[in-house]
mmCIF file of C-alpha atoms in Angstrom:
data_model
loop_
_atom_site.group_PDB
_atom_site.id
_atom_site.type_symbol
_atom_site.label_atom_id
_atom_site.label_comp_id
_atom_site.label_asym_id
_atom_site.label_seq_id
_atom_site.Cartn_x
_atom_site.Cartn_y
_atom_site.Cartn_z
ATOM 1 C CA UNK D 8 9.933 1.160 14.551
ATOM 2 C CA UNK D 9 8.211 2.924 11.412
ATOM 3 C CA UNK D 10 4.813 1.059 10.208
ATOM 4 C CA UNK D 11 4.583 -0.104 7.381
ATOM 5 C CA UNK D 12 2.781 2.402 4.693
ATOM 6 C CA UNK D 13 4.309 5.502 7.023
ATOM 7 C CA UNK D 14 7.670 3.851 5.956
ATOM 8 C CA UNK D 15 7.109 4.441 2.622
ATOM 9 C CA UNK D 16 5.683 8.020 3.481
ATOM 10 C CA UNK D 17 8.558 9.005 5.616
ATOM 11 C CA UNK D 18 10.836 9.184 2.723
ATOM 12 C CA UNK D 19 13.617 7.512 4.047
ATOM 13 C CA UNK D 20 15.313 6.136 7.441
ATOM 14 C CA UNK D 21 14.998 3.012 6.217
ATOM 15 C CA UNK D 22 17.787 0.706 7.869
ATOM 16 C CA UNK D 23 19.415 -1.396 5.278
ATOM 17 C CA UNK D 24 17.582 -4.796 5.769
ATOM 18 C CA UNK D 25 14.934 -3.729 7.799
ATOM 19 C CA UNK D 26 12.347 -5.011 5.076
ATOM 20 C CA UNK D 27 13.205 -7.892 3.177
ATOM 21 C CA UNK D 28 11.162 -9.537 0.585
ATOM 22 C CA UNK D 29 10.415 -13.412 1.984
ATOM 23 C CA UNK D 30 8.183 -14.890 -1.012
ATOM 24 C CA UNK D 31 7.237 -13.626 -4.804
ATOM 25 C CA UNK D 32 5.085 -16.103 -6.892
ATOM 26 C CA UNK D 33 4.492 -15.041 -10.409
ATOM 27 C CA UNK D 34 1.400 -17.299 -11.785
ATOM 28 C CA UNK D 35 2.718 -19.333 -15.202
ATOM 29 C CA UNK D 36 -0.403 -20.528 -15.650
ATOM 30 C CA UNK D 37 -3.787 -19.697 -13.826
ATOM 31 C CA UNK D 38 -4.804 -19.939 -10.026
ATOM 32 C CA UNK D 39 -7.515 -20.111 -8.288
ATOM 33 C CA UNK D 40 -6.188 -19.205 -5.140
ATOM 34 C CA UNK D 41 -2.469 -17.882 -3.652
ATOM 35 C CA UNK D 42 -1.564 -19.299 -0.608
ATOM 36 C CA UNK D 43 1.322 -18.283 1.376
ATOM 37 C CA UNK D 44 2.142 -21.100 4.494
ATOM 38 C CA UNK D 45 4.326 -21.398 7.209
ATOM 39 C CA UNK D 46 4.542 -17.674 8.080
ATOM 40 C CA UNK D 47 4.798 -18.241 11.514
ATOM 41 C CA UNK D 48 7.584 -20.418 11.901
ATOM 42 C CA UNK D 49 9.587 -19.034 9.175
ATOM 43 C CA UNK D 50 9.084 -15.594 9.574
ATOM 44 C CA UNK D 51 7.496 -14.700 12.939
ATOM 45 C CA UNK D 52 11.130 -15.027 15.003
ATOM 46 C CA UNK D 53 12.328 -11.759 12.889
ATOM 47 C CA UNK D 54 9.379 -10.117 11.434
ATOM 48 C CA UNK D 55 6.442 -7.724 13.140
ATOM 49 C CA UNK D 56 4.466 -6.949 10.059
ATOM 50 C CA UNK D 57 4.262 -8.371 6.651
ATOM 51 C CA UNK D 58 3.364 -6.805 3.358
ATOM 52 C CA UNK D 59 1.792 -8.078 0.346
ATOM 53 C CA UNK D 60 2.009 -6.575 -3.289
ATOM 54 C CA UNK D 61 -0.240 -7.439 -5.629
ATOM 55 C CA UNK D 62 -0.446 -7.094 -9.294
ATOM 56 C CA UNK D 63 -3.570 -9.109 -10.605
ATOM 57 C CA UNK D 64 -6.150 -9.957 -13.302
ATOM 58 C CA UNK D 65 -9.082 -12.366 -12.524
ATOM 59 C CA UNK D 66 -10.739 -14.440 -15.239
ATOM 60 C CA UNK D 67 -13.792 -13.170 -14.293
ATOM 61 C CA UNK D 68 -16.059 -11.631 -17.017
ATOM 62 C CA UNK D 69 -16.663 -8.186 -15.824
ATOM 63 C CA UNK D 70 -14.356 -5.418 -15.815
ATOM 64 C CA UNK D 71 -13.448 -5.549 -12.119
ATOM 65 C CA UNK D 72 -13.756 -7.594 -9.336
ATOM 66 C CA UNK D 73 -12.962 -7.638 -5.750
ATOM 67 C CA UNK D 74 -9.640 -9.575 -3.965
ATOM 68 C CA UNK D 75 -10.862 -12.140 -0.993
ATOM 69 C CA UNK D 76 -8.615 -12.564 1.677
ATOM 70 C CA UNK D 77 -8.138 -15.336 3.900
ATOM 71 C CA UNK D 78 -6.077 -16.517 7.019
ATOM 72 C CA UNK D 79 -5.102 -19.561 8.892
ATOM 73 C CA UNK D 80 -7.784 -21.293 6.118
ATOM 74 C CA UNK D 81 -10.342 -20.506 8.409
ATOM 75 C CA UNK D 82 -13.751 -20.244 5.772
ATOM 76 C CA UNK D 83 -16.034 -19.203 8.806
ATOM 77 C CA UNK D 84 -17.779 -16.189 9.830
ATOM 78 C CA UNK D 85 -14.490 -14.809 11.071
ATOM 79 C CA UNK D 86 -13.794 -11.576 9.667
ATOM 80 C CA UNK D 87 -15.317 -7.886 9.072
ATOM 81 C CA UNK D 88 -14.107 -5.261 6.516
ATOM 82 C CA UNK D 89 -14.872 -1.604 5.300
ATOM 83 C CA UNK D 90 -13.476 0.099 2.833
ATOM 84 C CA UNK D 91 -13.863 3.726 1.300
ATOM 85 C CA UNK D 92 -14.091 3.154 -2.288
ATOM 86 C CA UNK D 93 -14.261 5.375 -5.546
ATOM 87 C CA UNK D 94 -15.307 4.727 -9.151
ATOM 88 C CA UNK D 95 -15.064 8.275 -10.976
ATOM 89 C CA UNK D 96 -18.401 9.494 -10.016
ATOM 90 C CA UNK D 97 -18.685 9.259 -6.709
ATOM 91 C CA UNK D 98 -17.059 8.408 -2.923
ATOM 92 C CA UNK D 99 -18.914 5.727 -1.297
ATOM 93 C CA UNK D 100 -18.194 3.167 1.886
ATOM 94 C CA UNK D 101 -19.369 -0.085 2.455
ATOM 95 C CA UNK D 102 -18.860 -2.644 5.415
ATOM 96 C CA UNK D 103 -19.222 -5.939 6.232
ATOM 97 C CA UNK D 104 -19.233 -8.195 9.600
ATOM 98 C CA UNK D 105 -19.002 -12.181 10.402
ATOM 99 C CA UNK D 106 -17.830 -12.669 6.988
ATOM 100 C CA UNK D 107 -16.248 -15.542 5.284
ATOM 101 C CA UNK D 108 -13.488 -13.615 4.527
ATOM 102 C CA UNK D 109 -12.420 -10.277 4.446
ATOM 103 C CA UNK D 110 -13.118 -8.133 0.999
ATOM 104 C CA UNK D 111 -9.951 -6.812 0.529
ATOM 105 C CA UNK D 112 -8.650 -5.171 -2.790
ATOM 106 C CA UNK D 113 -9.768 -5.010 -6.493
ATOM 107 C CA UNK D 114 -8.289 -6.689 -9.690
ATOM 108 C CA UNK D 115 -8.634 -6.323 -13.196
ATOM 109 C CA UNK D 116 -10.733 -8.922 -14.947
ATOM 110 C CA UNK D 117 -11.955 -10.154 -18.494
ATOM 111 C CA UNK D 118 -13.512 -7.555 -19.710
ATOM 112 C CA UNK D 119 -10.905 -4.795 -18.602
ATOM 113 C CA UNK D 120 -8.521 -3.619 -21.378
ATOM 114 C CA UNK D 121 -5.719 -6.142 -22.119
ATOM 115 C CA UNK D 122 -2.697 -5.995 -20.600
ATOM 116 C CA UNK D 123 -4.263 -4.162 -17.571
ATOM 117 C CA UNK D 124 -4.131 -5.537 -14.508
ATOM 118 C CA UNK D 125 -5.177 -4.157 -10.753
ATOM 119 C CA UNK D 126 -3.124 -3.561 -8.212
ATOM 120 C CA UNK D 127 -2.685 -3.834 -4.176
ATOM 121 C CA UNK D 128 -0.333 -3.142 -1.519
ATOM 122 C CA UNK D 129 -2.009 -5.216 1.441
ATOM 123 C CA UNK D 130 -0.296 -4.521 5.375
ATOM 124 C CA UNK D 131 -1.065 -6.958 7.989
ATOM 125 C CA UNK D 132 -0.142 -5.452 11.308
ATOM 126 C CA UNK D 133 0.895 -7.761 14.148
ATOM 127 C CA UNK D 134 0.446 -10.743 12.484
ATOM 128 C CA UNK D 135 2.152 -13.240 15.044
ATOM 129 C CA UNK D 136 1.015 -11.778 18.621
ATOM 130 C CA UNK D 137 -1.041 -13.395 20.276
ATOM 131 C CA UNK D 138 -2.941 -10.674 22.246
ATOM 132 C CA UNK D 139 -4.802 -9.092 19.612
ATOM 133 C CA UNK D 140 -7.088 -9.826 16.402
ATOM 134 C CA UNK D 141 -5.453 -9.551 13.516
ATOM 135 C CA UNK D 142 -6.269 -6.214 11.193
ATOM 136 C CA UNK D 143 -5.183 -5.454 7.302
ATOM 137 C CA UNK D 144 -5.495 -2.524 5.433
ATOM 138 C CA UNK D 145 -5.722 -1.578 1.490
ATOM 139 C CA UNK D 146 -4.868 0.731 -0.677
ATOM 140 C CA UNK D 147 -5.524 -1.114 -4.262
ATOM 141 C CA UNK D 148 -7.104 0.156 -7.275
ATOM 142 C CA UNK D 149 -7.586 -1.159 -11.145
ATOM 143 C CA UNK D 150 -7.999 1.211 -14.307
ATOM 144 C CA UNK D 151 -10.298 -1.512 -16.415
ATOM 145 C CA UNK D 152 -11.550 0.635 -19.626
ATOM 146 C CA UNK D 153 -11.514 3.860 -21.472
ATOM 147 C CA UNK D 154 -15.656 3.674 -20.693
ATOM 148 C CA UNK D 155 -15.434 2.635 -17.286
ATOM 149 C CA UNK D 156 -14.881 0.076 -14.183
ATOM 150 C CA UNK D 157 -12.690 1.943 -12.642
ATOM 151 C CA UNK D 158 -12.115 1.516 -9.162
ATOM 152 C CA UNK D 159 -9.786 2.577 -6.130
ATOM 153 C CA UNK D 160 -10.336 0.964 -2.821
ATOM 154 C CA UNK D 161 -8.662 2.172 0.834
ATOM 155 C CA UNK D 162 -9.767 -0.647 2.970
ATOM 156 C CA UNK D 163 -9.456 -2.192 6.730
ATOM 157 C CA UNK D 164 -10.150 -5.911 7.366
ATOM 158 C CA UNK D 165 -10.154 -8.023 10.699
ATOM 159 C CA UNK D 166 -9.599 -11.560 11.341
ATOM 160 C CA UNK D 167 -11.386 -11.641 14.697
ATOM 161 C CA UNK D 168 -9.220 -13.972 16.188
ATOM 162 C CA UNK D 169 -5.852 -13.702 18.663
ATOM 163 C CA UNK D 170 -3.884 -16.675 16.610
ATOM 164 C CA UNK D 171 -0.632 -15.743 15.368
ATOM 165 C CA UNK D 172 -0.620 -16.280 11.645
ATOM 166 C CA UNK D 173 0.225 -19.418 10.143
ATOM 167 C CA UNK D 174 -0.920 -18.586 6.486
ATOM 168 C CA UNK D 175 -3.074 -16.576 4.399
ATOM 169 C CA UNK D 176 -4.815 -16.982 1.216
ATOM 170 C CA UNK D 177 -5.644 -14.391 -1.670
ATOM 171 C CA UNK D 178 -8.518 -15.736 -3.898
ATOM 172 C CA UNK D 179 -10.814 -14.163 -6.824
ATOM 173 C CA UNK D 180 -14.470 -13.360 -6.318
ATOM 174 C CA UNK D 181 -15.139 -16.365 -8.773
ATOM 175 C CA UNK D 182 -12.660 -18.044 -11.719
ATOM 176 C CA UNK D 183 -8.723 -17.622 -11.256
ATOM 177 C CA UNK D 184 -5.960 -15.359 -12.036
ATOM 178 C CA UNK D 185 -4.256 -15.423 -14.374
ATOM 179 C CA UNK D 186 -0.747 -16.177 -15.884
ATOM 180 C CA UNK D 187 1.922 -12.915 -14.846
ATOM 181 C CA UNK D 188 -0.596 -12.364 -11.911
ATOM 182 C CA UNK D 189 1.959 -11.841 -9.237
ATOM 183 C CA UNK D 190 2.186 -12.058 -5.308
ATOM 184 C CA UNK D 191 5.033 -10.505 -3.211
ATOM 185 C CA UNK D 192 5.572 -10.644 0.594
ATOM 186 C CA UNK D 193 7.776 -8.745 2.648
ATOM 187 C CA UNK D 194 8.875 -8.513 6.421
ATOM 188 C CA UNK D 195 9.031 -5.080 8.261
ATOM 189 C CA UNK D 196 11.493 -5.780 11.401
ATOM 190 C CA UNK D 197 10.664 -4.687 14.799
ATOM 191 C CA UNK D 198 14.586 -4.049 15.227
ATOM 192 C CA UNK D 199 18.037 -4.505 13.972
ATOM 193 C CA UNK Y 10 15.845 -16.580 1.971
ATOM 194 C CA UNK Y 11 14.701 -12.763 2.794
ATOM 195 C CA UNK Y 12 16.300 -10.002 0.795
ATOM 196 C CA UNK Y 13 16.347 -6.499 1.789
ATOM 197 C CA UNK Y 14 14.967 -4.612 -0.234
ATOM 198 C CA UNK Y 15 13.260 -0.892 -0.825
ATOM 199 C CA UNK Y 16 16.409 0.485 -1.619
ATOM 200 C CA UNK Y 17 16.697 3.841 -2.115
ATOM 201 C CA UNK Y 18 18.192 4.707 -5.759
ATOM 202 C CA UNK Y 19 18.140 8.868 -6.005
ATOM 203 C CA UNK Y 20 17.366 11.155 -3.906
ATOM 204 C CA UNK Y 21 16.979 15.101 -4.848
ATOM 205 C CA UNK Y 22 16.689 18.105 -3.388
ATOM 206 C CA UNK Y 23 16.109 21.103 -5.065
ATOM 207 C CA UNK Y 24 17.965 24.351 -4.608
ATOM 208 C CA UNK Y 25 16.414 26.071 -7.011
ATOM 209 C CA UNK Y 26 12.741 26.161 -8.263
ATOM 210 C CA UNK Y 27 12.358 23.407 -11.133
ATOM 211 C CA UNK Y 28 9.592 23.566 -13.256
ATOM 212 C CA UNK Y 29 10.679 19.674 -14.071
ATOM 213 C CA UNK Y 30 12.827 16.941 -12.121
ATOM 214 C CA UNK Y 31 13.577 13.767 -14.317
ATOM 215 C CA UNK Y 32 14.944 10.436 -13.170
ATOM 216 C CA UNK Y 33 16.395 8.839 -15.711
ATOM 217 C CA UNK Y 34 18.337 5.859 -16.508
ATOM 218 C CA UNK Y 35 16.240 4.096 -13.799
ATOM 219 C CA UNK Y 36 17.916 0.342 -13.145
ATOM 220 C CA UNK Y 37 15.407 -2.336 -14.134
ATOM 221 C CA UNK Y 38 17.241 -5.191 -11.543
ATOM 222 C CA UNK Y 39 14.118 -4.252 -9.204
ATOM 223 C CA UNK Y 40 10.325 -5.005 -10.084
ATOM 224 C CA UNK Y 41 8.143 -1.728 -8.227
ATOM 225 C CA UNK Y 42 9.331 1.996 -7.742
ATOM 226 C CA UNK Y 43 8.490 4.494 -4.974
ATOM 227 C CA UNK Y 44 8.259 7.570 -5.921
ATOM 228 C CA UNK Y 45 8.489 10.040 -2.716
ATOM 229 C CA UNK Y 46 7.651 14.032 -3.479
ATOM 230 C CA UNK Y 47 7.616 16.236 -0.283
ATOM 231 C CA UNK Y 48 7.270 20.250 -1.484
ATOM 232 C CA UNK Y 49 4.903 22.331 -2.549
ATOM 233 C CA UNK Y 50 3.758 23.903 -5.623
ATOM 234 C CA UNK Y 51 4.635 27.489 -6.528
ATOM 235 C CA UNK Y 52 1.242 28.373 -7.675
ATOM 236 C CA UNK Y 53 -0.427 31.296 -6.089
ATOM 237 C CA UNK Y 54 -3.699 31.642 -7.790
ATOM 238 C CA UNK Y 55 -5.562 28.165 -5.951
ATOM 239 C CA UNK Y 56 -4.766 25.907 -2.709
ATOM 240 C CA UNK Y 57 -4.226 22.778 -4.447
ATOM 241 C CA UNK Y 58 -2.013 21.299 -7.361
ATOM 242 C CA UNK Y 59 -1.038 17.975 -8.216
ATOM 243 C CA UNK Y 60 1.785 16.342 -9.032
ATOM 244 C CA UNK Y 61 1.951 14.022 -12.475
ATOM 245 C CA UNK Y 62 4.119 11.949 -14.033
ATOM 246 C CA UNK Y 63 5.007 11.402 -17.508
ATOM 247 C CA UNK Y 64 6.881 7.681 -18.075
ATOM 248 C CA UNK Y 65 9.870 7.537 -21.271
ATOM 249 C CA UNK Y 66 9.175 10.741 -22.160
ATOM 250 C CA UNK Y 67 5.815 9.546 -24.014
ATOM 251 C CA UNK Y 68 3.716 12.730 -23.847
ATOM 252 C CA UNK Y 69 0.862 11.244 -26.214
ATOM 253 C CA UNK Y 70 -2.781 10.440 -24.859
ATOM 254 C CA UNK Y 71 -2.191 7.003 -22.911
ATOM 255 C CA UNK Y 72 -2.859 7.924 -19.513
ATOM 256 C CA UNK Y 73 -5.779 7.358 -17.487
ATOM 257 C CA UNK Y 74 -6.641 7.551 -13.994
ATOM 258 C CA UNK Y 75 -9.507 7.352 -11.465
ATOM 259 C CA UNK Y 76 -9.211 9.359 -7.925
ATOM 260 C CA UNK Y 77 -10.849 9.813 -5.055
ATOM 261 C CA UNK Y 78 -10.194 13.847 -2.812
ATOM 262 C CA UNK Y 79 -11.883 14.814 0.269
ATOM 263 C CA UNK Y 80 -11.482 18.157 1.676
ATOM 264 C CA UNK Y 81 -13.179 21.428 3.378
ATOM 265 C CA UNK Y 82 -15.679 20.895 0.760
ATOM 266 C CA UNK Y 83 -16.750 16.993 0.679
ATOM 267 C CA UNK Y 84 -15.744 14.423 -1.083
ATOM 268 C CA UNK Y 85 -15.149 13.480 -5.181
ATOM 269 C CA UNK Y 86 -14.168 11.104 -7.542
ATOM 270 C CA UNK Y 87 -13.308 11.531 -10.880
ATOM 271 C CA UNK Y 88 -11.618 8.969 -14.014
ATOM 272 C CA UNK Y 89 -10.240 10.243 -16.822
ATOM 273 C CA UNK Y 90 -7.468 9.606 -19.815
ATOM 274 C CA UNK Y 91 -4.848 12.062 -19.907
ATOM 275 C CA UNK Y 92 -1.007 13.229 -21.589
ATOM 276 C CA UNK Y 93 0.101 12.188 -17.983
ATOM 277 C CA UNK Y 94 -0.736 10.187 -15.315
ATOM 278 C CA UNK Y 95 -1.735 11.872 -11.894
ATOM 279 C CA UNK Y 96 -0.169 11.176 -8.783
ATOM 280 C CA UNK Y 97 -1.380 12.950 -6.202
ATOM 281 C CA UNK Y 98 -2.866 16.284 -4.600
ATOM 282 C CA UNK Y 99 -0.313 18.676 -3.780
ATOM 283 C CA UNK Y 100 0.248 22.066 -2.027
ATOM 284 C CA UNK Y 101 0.570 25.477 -3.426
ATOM 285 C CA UNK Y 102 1.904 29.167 -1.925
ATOM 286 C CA UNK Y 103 -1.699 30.455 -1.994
ATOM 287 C CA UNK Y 104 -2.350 32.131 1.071
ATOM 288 C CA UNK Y 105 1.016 32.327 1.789
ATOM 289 C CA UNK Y 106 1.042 29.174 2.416
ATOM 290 C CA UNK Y 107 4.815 27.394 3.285
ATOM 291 C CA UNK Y 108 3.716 23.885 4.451
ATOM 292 C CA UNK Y 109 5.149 21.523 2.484
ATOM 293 C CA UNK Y 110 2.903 18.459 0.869
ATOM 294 C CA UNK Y 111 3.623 14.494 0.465
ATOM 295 C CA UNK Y 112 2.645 12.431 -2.159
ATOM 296 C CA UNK Y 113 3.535 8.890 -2.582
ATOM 297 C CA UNK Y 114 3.054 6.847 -5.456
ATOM 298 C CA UNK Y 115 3.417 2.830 -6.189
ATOM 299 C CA UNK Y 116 4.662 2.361 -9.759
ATOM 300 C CA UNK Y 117 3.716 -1.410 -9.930
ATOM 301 C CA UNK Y 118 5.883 -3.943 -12.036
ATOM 302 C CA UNK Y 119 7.518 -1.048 -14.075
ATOM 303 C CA UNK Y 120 9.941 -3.021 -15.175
ATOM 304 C CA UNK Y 121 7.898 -5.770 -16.804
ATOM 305 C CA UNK Y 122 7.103 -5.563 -20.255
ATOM 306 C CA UNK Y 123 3.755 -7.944 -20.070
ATOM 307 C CA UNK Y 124 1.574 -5.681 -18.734
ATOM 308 C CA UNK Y 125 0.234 -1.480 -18.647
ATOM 309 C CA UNK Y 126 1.933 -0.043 -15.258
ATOM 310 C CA UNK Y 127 -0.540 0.330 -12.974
ATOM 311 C CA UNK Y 128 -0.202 3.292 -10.188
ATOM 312 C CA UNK Y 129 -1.277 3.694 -6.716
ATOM 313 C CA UNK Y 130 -0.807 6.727 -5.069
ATOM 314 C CA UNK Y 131 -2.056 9.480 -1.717
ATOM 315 C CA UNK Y 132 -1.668 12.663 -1.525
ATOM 316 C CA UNK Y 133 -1.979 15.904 0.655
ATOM 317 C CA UNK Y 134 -2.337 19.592 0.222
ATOM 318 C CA UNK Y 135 -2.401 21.929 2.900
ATOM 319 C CA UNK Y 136 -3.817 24.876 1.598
ATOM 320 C CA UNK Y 137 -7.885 23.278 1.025
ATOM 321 C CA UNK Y 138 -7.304 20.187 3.692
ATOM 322 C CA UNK Y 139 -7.377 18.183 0.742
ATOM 323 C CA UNK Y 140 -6.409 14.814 1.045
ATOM 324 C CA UNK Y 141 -6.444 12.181 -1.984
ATOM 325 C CA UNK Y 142 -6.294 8.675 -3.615
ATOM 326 C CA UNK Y 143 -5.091 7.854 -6.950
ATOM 327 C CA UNK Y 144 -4.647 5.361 -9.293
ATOM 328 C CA UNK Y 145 -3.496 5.797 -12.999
ATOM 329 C CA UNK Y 146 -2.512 3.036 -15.367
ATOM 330 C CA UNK Y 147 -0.013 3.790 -18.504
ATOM 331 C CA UNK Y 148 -1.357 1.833 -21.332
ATOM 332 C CA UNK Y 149 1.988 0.628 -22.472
ATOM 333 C CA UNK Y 150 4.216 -2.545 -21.839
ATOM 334 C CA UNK Y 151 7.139 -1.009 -22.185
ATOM 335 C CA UNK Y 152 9.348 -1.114 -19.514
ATOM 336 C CA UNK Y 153 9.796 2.430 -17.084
ATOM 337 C CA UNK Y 154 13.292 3.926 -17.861
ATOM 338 C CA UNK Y 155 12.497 7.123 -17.292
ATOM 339 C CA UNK Y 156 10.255 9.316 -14.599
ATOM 340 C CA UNK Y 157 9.787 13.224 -15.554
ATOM 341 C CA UNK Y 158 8.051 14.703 -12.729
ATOM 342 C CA UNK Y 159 5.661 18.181 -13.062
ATOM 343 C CA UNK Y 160 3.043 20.059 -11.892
ATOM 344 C CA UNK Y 161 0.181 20.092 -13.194
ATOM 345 C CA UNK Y 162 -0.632 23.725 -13.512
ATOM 346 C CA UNK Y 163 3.276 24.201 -14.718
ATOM 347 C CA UNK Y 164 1.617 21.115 -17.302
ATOM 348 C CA UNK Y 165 -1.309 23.427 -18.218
ATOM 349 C CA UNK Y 166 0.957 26.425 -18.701
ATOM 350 C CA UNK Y 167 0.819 28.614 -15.765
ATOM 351 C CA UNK Y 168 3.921 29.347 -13.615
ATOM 352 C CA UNK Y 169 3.875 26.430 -10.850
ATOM 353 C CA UNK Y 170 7.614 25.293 -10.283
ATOM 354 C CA UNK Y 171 8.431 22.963 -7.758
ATOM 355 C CA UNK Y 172 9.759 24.985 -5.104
ATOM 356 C CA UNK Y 173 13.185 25.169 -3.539
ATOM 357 C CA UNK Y 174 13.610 22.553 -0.586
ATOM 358 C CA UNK Y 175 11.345 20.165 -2.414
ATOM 359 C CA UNK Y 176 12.786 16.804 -1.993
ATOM 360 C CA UNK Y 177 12.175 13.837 -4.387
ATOM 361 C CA UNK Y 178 13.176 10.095 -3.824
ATOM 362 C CA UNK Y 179 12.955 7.285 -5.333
ATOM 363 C CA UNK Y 180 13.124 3.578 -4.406
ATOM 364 C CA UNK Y 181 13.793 0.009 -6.171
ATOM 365 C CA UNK Y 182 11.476 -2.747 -4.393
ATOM 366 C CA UNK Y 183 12.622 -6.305 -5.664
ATOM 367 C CA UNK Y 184 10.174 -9.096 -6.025
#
């Protein structure tokens, strides 16, 4: 089995139809939230990690702005995160613990150039066992301006909890995203 | 219904040293490319190079990108615009060096034509332990028909071909 993000990195050896794309929503209007259900029952039979793709722009007026992540809809202190994060000065880290969610990538938002949007490939590893918390890592990043808010983001998130995943959310730090905002999952298969 | 998908659409492997490889006539039935580069630089004079791409030919100023590299030294970030968008830090025969480098970039929605192309990408370079982050955005809603793929000391005019055995692959994800 090759995990997801070394699957990419390997270059090949990828068995035909050993990751299939399950669920694409392209926003025609604005959202304030992307919720993907049923991920256990549909997917968790076949599938032993998921992958999200993200290509996003918030409503939000600044020229960047983080990508909350949720699961199961649980909205309590459930989750930690870190992340290693650069802006074109400087490297920096940050980390958080019993969060309400877990801060996961970046997006473009009102005040980045138009047409620009941020972007995120999100794995979740393990999502449907049952005998260990849940963890998600980042690479995302978002080019805002010729002047600045730019921002690149390899994170890690938990969801301290053993459930198997049911669903997940993907929200904006405040307002919505909006229209050709688009959300992709895929299934990596544990075998043939 | 799942689809399989990340289909691999070229793969090339050089038998000579190529101071350029170009995919062209890239299908537009998918919605995000992979670009794969393992190889290494032929450029003697430092340990690191990168490799950058340049999208439908356009060579004009509408790059930019922001990074992040750690190596021997520390850590740094850096955003700039650019003729070309960076993709990743990448290995040169300094020091005799012979290891080969990776880099692997996301080129995200390439085929729409509502939105700049937005990058993601890692590298790795051998030579100065450098390991790096990258993410560039081509300020143009055009869709991607064509990937030309340098060096970018061969871009600044020195003598850095891609060396013989370097493979490059690319990949169709649908969405």
């Amino acid at each position: 089995m090759i995990p997801l993000g070394i699957l990419a990195a390997a270059g090949g050896a990828v068995a035909a139809g050993s990751y299939d794309l399950l669920a694409t929503e392209i926003l025609t209007s604005s959202e304030s939230s992307i919720e993907f259900t049923s991920l256990n029952s549909t997917y968790g039979a076949d599938y032993q990690h998921l992958q999200i793709r993200t290509v996003t722009r918030d409503t939000r007026s600044d020229t960047g702005s983080n990508i909350l992540f949720r699961v199961n809809g649980v909205t309590t202190s459930s989750y930690a995160h870190h992340r290693l994060y650069a802006d074109g000065s400087t490297v920096n880290s940050y980390s958080g613990v019993s969060t309400t969610s877990i801060i996961n990538g970046v997006t473009a938002s009102a005040n980045s150039t138009a047409n620009s949007f941020g972007v995120s490939v999100i794995d979740i590893l393990d999502p449907f066992t049952t005998d260990k918390n849940t963890t998600v890592r980042t690479l995302s990043g978002t080019m805002a301006n010729a002047t600045g808010g730019n921002l690149l983001v390899l994170g890690s998130g938990l969801f301290n909890s053993t459930a198997s995943i049911t669903s997940f959310s993907i929200l904006p730090t405040s307002g919505s995203f909006v229209t050709g905002s688009r959300f992709s999952l895929y299934g990596l298969k544990a075998s043939a | 219904m799942p689809t399989p998908t990340y289909i691999p659409l070229q793969t090339i492997t050089l038998g000579s040293a190529a101071s350029s490889v170009t995919f062209a006539s890239i299908p537009q039935t998918y919605r995000d490319l992979v670009l794969v580069v393992i190889g290494r630089s032929s450029y003697t004079i430092n340990g690191d190079d990168n490799i950058e791409v340049r999208f439908n030919s356009d060579s004009g100023s509408n790059y930019s990108r922001v990074l992040a590299l750690g190596n021997t030294n520390g850590t740094d970030s850096n955003a700039a615009g650019s003729t070309r968008a960076e993709f990743g830090v990448f290995p040169t025969s300094a020091s005799s060096n012979t290891s080969f480098g990776q880099v692997i970039g996301n080129i995200m929605d390439y085929s729409a034509t509502d939105k700049h192309k937005t990058i993601l990408a890692r590298g790795n370079s051998v030579p100065n332990s450098s390991v790096n982050m990258n993410a560039a955005r081509w300020a143009s809603t055009l869709a991607i028909t064509s990937i030309e793929v340098q060096t970018a000391r061969n871009l600044q005019g020195a003598s850095a071909d891609l060396v013989v055995g370097t493979t490059l692959s690319l990949y169709g994800i649908e969405a």
